[in-house]
PDB file of C-alpha atoms in Angstrom:
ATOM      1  CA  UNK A 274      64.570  95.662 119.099  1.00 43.00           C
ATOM      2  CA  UNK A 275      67.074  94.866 121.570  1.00 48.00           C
ATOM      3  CA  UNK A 276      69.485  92.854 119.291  1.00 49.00           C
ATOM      4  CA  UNK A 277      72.467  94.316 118.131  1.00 47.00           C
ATOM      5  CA  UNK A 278      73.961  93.649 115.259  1.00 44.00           C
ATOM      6  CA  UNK A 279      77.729  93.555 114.409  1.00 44.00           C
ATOM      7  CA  UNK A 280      79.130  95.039 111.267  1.00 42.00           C
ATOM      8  CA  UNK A 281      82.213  94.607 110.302  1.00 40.00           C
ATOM      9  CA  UNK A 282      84.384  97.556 108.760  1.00 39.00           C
ATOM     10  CA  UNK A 283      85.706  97.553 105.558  1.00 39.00           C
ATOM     11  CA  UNK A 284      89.925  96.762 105.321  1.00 41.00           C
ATOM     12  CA  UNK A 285      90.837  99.744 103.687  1.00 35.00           C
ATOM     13  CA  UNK A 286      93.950  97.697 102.094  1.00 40.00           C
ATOM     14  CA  UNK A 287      92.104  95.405 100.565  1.00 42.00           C
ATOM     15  CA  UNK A 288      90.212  95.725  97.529  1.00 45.00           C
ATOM     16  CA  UNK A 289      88.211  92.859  96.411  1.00 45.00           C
ATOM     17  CA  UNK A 290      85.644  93.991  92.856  1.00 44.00           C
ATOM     18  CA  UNK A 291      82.975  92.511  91.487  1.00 44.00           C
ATOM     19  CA  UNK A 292      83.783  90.484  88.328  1.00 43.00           C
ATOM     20  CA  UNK A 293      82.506  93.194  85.880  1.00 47.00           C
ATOM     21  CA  UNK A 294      84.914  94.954  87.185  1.00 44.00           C
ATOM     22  CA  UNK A 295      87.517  92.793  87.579  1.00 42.00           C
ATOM     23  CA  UNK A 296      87.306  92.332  83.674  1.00 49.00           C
ATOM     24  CA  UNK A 297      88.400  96.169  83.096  1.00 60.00           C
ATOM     25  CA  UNK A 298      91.147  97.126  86.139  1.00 69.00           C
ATOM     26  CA  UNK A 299      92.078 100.096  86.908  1.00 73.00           C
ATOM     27  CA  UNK A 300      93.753 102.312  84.051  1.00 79.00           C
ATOM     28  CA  UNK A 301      97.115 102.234  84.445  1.00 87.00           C
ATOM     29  CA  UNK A 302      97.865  98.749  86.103  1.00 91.00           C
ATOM     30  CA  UNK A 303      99.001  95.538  85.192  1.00 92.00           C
ATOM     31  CA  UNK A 304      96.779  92.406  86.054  1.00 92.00           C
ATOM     32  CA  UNK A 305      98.786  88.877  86.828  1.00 95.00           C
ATOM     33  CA  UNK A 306      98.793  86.188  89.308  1.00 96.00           C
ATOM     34  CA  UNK A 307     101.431  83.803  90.396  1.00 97.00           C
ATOM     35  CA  UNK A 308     101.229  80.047  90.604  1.00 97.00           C
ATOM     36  CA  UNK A 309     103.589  78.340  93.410  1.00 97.00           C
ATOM     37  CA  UNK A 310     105.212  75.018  92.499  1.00 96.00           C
ATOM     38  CA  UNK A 311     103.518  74.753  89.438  1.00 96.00           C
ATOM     39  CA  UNK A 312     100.164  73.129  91.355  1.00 94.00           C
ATOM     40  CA  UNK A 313      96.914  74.881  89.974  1.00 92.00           C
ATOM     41  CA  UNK A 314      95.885  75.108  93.429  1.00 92.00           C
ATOM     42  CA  UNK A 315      98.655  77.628  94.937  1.00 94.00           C
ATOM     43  CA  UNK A 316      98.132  80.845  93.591  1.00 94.00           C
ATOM     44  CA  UNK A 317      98.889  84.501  94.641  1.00 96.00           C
ATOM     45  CA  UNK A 318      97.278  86.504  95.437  1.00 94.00           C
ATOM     46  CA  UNK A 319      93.997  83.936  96.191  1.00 92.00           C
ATOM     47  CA  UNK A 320      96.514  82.402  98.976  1.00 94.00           C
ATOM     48  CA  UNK A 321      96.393  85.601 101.233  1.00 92.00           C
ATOM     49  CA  UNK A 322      93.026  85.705 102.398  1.00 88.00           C
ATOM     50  CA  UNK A 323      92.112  88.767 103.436  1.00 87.00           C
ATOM     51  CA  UNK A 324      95.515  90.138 103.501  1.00 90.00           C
ATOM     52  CA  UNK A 325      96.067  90.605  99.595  1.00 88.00           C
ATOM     53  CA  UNK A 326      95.641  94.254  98.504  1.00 87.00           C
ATOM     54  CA  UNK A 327      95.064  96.046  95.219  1.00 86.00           C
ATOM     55  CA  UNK A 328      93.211  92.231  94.038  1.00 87.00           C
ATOM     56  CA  UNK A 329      89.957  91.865  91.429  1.00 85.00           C
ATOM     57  CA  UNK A 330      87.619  88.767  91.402  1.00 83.00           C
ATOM     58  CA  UNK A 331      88.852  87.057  87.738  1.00 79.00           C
ATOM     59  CA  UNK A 332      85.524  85.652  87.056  1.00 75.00           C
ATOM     60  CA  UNK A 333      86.649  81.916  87.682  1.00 74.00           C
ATOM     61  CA  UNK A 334      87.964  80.667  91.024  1.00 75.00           C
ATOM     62  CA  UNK A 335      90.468  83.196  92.136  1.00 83.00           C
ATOM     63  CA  UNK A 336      91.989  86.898  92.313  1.00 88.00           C
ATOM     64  CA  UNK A 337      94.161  88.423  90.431  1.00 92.00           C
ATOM     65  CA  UNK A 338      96.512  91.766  91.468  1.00 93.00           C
ATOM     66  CA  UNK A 339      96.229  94.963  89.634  1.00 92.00           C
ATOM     67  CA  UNK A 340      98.479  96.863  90.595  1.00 94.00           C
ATOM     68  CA  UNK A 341     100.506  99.910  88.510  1.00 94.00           C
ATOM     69  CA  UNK A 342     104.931 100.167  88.014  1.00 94.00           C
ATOM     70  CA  UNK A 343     105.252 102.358  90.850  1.00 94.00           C
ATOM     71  CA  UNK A 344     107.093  99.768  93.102  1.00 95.00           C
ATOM     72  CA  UNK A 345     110.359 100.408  94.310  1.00 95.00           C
ATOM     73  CA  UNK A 346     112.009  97.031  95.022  1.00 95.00           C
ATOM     74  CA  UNK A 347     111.752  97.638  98.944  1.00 96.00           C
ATOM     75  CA  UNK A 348     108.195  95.777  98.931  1.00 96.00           C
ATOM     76  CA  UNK A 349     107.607  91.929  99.170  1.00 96.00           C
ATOM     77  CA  UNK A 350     106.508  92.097  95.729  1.00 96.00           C
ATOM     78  CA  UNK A 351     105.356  94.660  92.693  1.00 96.00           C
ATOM     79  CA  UNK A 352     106.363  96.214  89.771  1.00 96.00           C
ATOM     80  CA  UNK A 353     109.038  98.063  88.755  1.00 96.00           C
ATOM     81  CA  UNK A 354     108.323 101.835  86.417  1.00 94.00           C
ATOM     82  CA  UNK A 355     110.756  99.396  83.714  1.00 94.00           C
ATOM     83  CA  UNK A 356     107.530  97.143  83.779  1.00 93.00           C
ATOM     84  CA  UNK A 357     109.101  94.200  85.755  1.00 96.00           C
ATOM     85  CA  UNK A 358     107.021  91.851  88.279  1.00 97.00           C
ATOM     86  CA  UNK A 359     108.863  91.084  91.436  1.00 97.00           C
ATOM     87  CA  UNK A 360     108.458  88.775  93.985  1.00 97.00           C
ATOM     88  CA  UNK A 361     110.748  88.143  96.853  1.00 98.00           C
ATOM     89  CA  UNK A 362     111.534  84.776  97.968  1.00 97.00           C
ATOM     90  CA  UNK A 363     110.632  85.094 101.554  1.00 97.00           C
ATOM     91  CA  UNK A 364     107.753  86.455 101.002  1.00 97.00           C
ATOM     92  CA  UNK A 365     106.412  83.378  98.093  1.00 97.00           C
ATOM     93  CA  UNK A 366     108.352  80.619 101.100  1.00 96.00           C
ATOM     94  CA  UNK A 367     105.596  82.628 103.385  1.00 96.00           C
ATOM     95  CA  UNK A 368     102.964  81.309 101.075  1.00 96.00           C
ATOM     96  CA  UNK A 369     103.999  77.790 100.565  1.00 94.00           C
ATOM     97  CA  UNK A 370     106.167  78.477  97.482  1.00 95.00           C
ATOM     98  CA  UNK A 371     109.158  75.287  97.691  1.00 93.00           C
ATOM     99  CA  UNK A 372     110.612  74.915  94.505  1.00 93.00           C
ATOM    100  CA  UNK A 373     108.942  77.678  91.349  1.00 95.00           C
ATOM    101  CA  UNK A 374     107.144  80.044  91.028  1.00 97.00           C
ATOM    102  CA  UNK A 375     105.685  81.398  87.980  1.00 98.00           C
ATOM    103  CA  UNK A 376     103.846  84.069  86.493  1.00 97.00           C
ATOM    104  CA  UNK A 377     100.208  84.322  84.692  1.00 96.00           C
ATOM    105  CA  UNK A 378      98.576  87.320  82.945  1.00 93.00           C
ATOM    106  CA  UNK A 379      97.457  88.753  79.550  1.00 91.00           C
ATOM    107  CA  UNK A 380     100.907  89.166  78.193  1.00 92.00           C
ATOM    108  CA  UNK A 381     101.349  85.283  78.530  1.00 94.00           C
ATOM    109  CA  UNK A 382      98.050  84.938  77.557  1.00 93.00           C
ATOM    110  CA  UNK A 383      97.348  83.197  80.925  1.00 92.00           C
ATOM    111  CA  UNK A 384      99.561  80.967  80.478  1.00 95.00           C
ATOM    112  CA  UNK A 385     102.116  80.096  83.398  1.00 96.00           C
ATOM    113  CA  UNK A 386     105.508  81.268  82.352  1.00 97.00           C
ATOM    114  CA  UNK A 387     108.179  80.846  84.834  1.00 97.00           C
ATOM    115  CA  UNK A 388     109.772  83.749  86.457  1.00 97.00           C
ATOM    116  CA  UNK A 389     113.723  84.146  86.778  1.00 97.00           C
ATOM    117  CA  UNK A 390     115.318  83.654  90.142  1.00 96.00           C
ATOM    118  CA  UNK A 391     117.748  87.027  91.025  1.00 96.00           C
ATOM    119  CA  UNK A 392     118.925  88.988  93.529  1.00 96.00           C
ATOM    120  CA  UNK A 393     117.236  91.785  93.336  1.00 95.00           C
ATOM    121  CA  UNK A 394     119.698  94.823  95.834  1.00 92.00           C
ATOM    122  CA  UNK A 395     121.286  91.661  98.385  1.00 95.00           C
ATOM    123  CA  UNK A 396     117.845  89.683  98.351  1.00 96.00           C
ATOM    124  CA  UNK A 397     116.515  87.100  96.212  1.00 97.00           C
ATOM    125  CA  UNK A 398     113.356  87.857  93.943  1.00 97.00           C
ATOM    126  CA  UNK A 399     111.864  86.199  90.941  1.00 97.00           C
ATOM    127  CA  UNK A 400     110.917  88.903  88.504  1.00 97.00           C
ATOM    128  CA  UNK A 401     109.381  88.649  85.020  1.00 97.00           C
ATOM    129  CA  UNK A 402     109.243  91.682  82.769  1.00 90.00           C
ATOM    130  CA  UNK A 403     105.987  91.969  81.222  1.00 73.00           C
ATOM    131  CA  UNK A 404     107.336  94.249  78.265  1.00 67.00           C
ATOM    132  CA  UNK A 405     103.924  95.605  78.182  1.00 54.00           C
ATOM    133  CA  UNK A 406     103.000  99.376  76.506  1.00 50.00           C
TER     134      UNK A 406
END
């Protein structure tokens, strides 16, 4: 009667989904993850803890982004109305990323593909363009 109990409130940037509905995202979005240094155990966005947004439970191990091409190249990473995936180099060094990184989605049939190393406006980015309609 006396005991109080603490509930935490919900982070309104991050969106974590069950795995039913991980397996249909949102409308409008493309679903990928990216795998650091080639090492099945350094993926974004399952490296950011609680600080990965816009990310569905993909029914194994991990998350996955969803996220639609309304980025604008200012952001640490996203993707581009042309239907590129961009990630900037600081931002994958952040997350332990030394030497590759590389890309994994439907279009690649999950399948790491690497991603090409640019600069993307004066910074460095790895993009991938998922060529997906």
């Amino acid at each position: 009667e006396n005991e109080k109990a603490v509930i935490p409130a919900k982070d309104a940037k991050t969106e974590i989904r069950s795995q039913e509905e991980a397996e249909t995202p949102p409308a409008e979005t493309i679903t990928f993850c990216l795998r650091l240094d080639g090492r099945e155990d350094r993926h974004l966005p399952a490296l950011m803890g609680n600080q990965a947004q816009s990310i569905y439970a993909n029914g194994r191990d991990g998350f996955n982004w969803s996220l639609p091409a309304a980025s604008t190249g200012d952001e640490d990473y996203g993707i581009l109305a042309d239907g590129t995936i961009f990630a900037k180099e600081a931002f994958l060094e952040k997350w332990g990323m030394t030497s590759k990184v590389e890309i994994k989605a439907p279009f690649t049939s999950w399948q790491a593909e690497p991603m090409q190393r640019v600069d993307m406006d004066g910074e460095i980015a790895y993009v991938y363009n998922a060529d997906v309609d």
